[in-house]
XYZ file of C-alpha atoms in Angstrom:
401
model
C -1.391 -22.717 -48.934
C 1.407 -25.364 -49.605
C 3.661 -23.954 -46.886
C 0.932 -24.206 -44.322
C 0.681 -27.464 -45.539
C 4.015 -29.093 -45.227
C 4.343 -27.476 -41.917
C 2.322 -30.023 -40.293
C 5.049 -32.808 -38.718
C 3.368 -35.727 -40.370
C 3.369 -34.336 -43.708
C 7.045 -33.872 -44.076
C 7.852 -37.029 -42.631
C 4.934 -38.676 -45.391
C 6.826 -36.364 -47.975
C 10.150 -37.437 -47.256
C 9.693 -40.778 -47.452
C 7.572 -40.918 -50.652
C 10.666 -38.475 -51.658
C 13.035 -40.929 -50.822
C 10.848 -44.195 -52.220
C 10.520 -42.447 -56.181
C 14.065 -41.443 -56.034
C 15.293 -44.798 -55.234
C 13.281 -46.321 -57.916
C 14.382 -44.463 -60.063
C 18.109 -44.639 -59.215
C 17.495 -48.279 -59.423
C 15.796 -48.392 -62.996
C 18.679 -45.547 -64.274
C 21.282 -47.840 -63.161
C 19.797 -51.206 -64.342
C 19.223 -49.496 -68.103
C 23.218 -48.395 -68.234
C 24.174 -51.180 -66.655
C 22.259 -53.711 -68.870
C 24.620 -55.516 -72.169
C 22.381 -53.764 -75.365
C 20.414 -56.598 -76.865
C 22.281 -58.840 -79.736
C 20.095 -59.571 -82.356
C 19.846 -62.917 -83.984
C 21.564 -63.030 -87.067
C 19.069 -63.815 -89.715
C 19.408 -65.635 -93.886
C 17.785 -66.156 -96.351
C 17.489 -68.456 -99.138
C 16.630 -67.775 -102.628
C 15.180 -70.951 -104.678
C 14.744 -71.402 -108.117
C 11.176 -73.190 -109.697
C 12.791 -76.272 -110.085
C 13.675 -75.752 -106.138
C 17.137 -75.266 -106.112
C 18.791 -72.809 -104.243
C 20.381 -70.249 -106.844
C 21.549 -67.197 -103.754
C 21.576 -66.964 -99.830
C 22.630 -63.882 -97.733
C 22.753 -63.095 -93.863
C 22.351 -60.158 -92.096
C 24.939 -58.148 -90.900
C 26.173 -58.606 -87.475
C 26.152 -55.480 -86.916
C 22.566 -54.918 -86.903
C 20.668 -52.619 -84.778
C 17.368 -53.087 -82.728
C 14.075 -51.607 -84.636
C 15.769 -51.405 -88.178
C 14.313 -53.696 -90.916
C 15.717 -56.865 -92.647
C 17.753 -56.011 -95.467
C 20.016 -59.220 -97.472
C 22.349 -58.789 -100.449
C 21.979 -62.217 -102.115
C 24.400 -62.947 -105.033
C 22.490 -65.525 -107.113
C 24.905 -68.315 -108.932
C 25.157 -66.730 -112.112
C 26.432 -63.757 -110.570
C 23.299 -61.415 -109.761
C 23.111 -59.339 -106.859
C 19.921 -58.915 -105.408
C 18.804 -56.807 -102.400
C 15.909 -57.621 -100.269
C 14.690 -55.198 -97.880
C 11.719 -56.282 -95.605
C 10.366 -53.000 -93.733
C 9.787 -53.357 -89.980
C 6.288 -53.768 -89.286
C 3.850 -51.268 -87.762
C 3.054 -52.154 -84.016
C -0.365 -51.016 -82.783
C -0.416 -47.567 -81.204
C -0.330 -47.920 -77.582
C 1.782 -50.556 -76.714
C 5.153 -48.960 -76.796
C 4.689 -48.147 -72.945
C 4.301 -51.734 -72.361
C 8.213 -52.547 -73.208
C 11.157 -52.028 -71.486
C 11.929 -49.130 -70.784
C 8.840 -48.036 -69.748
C 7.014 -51.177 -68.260
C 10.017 -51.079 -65.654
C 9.033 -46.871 -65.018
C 5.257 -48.114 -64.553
C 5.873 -50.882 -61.923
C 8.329 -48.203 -59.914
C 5.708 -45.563 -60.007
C 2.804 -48.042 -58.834
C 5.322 -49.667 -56.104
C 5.799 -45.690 -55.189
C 2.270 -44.814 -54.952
C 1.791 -48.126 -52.695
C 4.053 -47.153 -50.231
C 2.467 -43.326 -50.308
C -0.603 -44.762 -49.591
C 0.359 -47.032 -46.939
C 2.817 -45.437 -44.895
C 0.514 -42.538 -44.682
C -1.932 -43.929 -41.800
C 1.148 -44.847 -40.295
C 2.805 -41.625 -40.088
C -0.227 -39.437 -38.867
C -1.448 -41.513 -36.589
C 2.093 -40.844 -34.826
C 2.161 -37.528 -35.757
C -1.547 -37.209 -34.207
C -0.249 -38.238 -30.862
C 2.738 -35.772 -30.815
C 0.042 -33.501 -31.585
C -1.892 -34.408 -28.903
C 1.157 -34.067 -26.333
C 1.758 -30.556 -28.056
C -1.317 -29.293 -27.447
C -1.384 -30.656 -23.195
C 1.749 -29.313 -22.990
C 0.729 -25.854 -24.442
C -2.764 -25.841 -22.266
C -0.672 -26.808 -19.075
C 2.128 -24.209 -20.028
C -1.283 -21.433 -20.064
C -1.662 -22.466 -16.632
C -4.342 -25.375 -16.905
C -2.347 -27.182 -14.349
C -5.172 -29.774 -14.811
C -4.450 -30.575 -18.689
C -3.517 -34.263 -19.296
C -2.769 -35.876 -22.068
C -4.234 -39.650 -23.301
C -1.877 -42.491 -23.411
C -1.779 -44.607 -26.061
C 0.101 -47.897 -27.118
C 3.211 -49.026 -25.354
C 6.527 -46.619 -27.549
C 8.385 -43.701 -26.893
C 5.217 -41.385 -27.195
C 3.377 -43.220 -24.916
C 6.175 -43.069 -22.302
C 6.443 -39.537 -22.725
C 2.796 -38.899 -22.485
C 3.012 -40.580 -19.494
C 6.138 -38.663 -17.404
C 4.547 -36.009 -18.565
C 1.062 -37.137 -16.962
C 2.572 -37.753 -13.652
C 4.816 -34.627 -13.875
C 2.205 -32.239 -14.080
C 0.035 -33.738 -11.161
C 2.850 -33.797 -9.241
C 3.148 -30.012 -9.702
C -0.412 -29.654 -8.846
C -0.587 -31.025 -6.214
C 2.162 -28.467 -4.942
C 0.652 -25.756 -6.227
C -2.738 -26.522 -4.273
C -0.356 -27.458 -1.064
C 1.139 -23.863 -0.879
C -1.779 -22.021 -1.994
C -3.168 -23.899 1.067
C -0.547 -23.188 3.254
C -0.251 -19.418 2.011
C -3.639 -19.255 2.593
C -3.600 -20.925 6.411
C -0.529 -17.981 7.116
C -2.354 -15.049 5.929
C -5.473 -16.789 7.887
C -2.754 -17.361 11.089
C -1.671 -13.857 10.716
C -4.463 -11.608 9.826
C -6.230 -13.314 12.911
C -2.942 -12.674 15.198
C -2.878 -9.120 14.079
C -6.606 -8.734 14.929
C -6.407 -9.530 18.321
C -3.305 -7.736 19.182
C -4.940 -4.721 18.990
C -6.901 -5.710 22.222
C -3.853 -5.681 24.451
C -1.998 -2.953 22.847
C -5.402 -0.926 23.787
C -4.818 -1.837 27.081
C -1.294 -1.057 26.777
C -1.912 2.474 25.125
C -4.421 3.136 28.012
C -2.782 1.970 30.762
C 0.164 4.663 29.792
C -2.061 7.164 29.590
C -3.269 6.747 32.977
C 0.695 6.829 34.232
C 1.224 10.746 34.646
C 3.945 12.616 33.784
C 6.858 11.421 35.785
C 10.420 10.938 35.708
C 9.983 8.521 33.087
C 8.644 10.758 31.118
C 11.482 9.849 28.348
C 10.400 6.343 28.550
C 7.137 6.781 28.110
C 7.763 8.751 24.794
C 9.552 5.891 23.454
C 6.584 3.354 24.815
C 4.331 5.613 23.251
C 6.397 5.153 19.683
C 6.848 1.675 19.986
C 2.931 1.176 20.674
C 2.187 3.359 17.589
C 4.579 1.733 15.437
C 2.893 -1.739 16.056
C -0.374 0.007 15.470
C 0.556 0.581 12.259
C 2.155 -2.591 11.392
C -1.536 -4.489 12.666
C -2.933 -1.816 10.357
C -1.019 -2.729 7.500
C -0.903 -6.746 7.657
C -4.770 -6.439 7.943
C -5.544 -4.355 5.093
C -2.414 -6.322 3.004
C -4.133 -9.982 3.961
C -7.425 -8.612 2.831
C -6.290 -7.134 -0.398
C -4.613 -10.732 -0.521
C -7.765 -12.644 -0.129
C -9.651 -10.179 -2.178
C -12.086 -9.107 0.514
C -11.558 -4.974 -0.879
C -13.525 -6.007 -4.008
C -16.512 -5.533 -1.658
C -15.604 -1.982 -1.284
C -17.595 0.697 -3.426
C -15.297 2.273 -6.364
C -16.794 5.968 -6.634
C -15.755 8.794 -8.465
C -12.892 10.702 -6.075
C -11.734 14.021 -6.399
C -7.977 12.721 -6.386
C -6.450 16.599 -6.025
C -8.476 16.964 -3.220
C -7.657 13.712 -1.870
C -3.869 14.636 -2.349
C -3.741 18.060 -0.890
C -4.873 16.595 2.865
C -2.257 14.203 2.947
C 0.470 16.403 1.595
C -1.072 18.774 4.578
C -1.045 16.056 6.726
C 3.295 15.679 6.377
C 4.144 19.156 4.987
C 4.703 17.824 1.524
C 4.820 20.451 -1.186
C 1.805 19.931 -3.540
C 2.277 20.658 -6.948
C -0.354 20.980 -9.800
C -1.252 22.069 -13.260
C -4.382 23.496 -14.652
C -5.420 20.034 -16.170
C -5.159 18.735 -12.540
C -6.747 21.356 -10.576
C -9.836 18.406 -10.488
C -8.627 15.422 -10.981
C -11.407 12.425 -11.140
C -10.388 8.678 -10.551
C -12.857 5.870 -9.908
C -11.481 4.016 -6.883
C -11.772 3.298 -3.125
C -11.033 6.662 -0.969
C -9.989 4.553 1.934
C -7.310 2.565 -0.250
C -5.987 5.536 -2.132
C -5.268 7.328 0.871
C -3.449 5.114 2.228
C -1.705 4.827 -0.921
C -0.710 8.648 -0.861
C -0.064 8.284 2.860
C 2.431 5.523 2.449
C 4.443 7.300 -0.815
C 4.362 10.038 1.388
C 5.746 7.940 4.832
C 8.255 6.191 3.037
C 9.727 9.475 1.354
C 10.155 10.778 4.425
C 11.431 8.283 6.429
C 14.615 7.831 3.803
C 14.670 11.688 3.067
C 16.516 14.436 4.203
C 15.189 16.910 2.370
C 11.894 18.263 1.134
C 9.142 16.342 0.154
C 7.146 16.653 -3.291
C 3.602 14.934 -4.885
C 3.597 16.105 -8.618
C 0.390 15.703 -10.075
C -0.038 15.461 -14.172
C -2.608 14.350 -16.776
C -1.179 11.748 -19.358
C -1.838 10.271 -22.642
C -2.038 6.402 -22.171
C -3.297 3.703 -24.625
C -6.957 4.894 -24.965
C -7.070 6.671 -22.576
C -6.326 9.712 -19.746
C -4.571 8.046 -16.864
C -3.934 10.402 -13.317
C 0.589 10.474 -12.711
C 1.104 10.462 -9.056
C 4.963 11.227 -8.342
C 6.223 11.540 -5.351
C 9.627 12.465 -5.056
C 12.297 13.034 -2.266
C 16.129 13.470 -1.879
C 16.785 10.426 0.193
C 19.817 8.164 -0.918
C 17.599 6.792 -3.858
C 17.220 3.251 -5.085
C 19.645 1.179 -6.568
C 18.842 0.073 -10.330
C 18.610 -3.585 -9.282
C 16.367 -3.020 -6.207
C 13.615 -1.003 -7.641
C 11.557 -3.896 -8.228
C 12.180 -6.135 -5.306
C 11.372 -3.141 -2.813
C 7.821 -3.620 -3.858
C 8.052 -6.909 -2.396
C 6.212 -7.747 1.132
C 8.743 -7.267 4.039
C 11.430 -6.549 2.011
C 13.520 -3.437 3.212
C 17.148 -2.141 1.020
C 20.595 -3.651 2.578
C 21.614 -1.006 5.151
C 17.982 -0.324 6.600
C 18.572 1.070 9.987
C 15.911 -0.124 12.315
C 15.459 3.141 13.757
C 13.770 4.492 10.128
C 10.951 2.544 11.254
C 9.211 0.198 8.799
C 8.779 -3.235 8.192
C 8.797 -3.523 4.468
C 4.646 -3.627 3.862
C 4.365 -0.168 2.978
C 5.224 0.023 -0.841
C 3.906 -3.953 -1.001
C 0.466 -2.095 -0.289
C 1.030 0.792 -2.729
C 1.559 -1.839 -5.212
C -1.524 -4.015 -4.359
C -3.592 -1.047 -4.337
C -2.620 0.449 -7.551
C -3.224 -3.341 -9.156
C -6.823 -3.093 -7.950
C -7.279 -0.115 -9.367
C -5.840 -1.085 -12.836
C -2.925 1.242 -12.712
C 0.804 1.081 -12.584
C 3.687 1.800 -10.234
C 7.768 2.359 -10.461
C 10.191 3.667 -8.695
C 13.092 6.241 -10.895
C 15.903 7.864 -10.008
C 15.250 11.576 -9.027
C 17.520 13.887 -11.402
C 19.888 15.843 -8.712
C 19.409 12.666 -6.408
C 17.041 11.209 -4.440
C 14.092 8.803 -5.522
C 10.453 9.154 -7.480
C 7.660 6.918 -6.822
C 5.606 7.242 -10.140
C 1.314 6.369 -9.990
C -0.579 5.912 -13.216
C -4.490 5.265 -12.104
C -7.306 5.592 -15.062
C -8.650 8.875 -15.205
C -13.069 9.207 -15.315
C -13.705 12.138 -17.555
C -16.042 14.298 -15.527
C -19.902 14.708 -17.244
């Protein structure tokens, strides 16, 4: 309880300078009592009369005399008698002994103390309660309310920096809205660009097919590529601008026989397929359209860098809660360096080296990794033992009724 106490700010700073009030005091009052002379008492005599009134002894205390003993006299009378007088201190009423020095200086320093405890303490949290305040904008803008603000008040420090801090973060709204804007105008720009190239580039595709087999036969091969290439690429910025703008939420998720789903495609490229008796019939909830292509472009991209075979392992794993479906695709291509497996999952971005003639524009594994998101799965990219890259898929398994 106490330490979550003094962890607040404006209780240690209320703490340390109550702290540093009583000690003071009572540095002050220790050196005021050592420094102060010890009291002299009065010397005091008295005089001894006879009945006829004459005085017949006197005596005087002794100098010597200390504070809070009683009077005691020797009196030597004039015939030569030595008396001794002792008159006992009297009895003080209980109670007042805190009244005196000492302690009446103790009492004002512990009431002067407990003034400036009370007092400075509105003082010190109603700073503290601003700082507070700034904490928690700061924290609510830091969890991405870029709208948070904090109130300004009075005319110090704190108020200044309330105030920067104000006119920082709108500032840095107002760029944020500006490029989601403008992000949002140039996947507008060129989702609608894409769409209607395809009209020429039908025109295109059927105009060549009309052109018989000539001497330019050659040339029309490479036409042919070229044409199916940017067919693809139109393909891909569509479906990447609508995963983008979140239009495949509208799809239907359904429960898809992934194995199945796998076997085509690996068909479709002469992949090697490879199973175990826990994936023979493999369920996922997802979009069929989207997780093809997902398989398809694993499978593209492993053999456009590969020289080798190509292989889609399929295994059931242990996750959290939960089953999830492991999609590996593997090749033995020059592999991935350590530093570039995450940026290659980046739109448009291709490896340093690239040779245009692989084909590709970078949008492939963007996609894989936009579709596994939607699906609430994970993707990476490993280093194939022997050489040669993995492309590892973990998508929640359904368990089958």
């Amino acid at each position: 309880m106490w330490p979550r106490f003094t962890s607040h700010l404006y209780v240690r700073i209320w703490l340390a300078v109550v702290a540093t009030v009583v000690v003071l005091a009572f540095l002050v009052g220790a050196a005021w009592q050592f420094s102060a002379d010890p009291p002299q008492l009065p010397i005091r005599e008295v005089l001894v009369h006879n009945s006829a009134g004459e005085v017949i002894g006197r005596a005087q205390t002794p100098p010597n005399r200390k504070p809070g003993e009683g009077l005691e006299f020797d009196v030597v009378t004039s015939d030569g008698q030595t008396l001794n007088l002792v008159l006992p201190r009297p009895k003080r009423p209980p109670g007042n002994s805190w009244t005196r020095a000492p302690f009446g200086f103790g009492w004002m320093l512990g009431v002067v103390a407990l003034a400036v405890a009370l007092g400075t303490y509105p003082i010190v949290r109603r700073l503290t309660q601003r700082l507070e305040g700034l904490q928690r904008g700061v924290e609510r803008w830091g969890d991405g309310d870029l709208s948070a603000r904090v109130a300004v008040q009075g005319s110090d420090e704190v108020a200044f920096l309330a105030e920067r801090f104000n006119h920082a973060a709108e500032r840095i709204e107002t760029l944020m809205e500006s490029q989601k804007s403008l992000l949002v105008a140039h996947k507008s720009l060129l989702a609608n660009a894409s769409h209607e190239l395809r009209s020429p580039l039908a025109r295109i595709r059927m105009g060549l097919e009309l052109m018989g087999d000539g001497a330019g036969s050659s040339q029309r091969a490479e036409i042919s590529r070229s044409i199916s290439e940017l067919d693809q690429l139109i393909d891909e910025i569509l479906l990447a601008s609508r995963l983008d703008t979140r239009q495949a939420d509208a799809e239907p998720f359904e429960a898809l026989d992934l194995t199945g789903l796998a076997a085509e495609e690996c068909a479709r490229v002469q992949a090697e397929l490879d199973t175990t008796p826990q994936t023979h019939s493999l369920t996922v909830q997802g979009s069929a359209r989207l997780l093809r292509r997902l398989i398809r472009n694993l499978l593209e991209n492993a053999r456009r860098y590969g020289t080798g075979e190509i292989n889609l392992e399929l295994a059931l794993a242990d996750k959290g809660a939960g089953q999830h479906a492991v999609i590996r695709v593997n090749d033995r291509g020059p592999g991935v360096p350590p530093d570039q497996r995450e940026r290659i999952f980046e739109p448009f971005y291709r490896l340093p080296g690239a040779s245009e003639r692989e084909g590709g524009v970078g949008l492939g594994l963007a996609l894989v990794k936009s579709i596994t998101a939607r699906h609430g799965g994970t993707v990476r990219c490993e280093a194939r033992p022997g050489g040669g890259a993995s492309f590892v898929v973990e998508l929640p398994v359904t368990t089958a009724a």
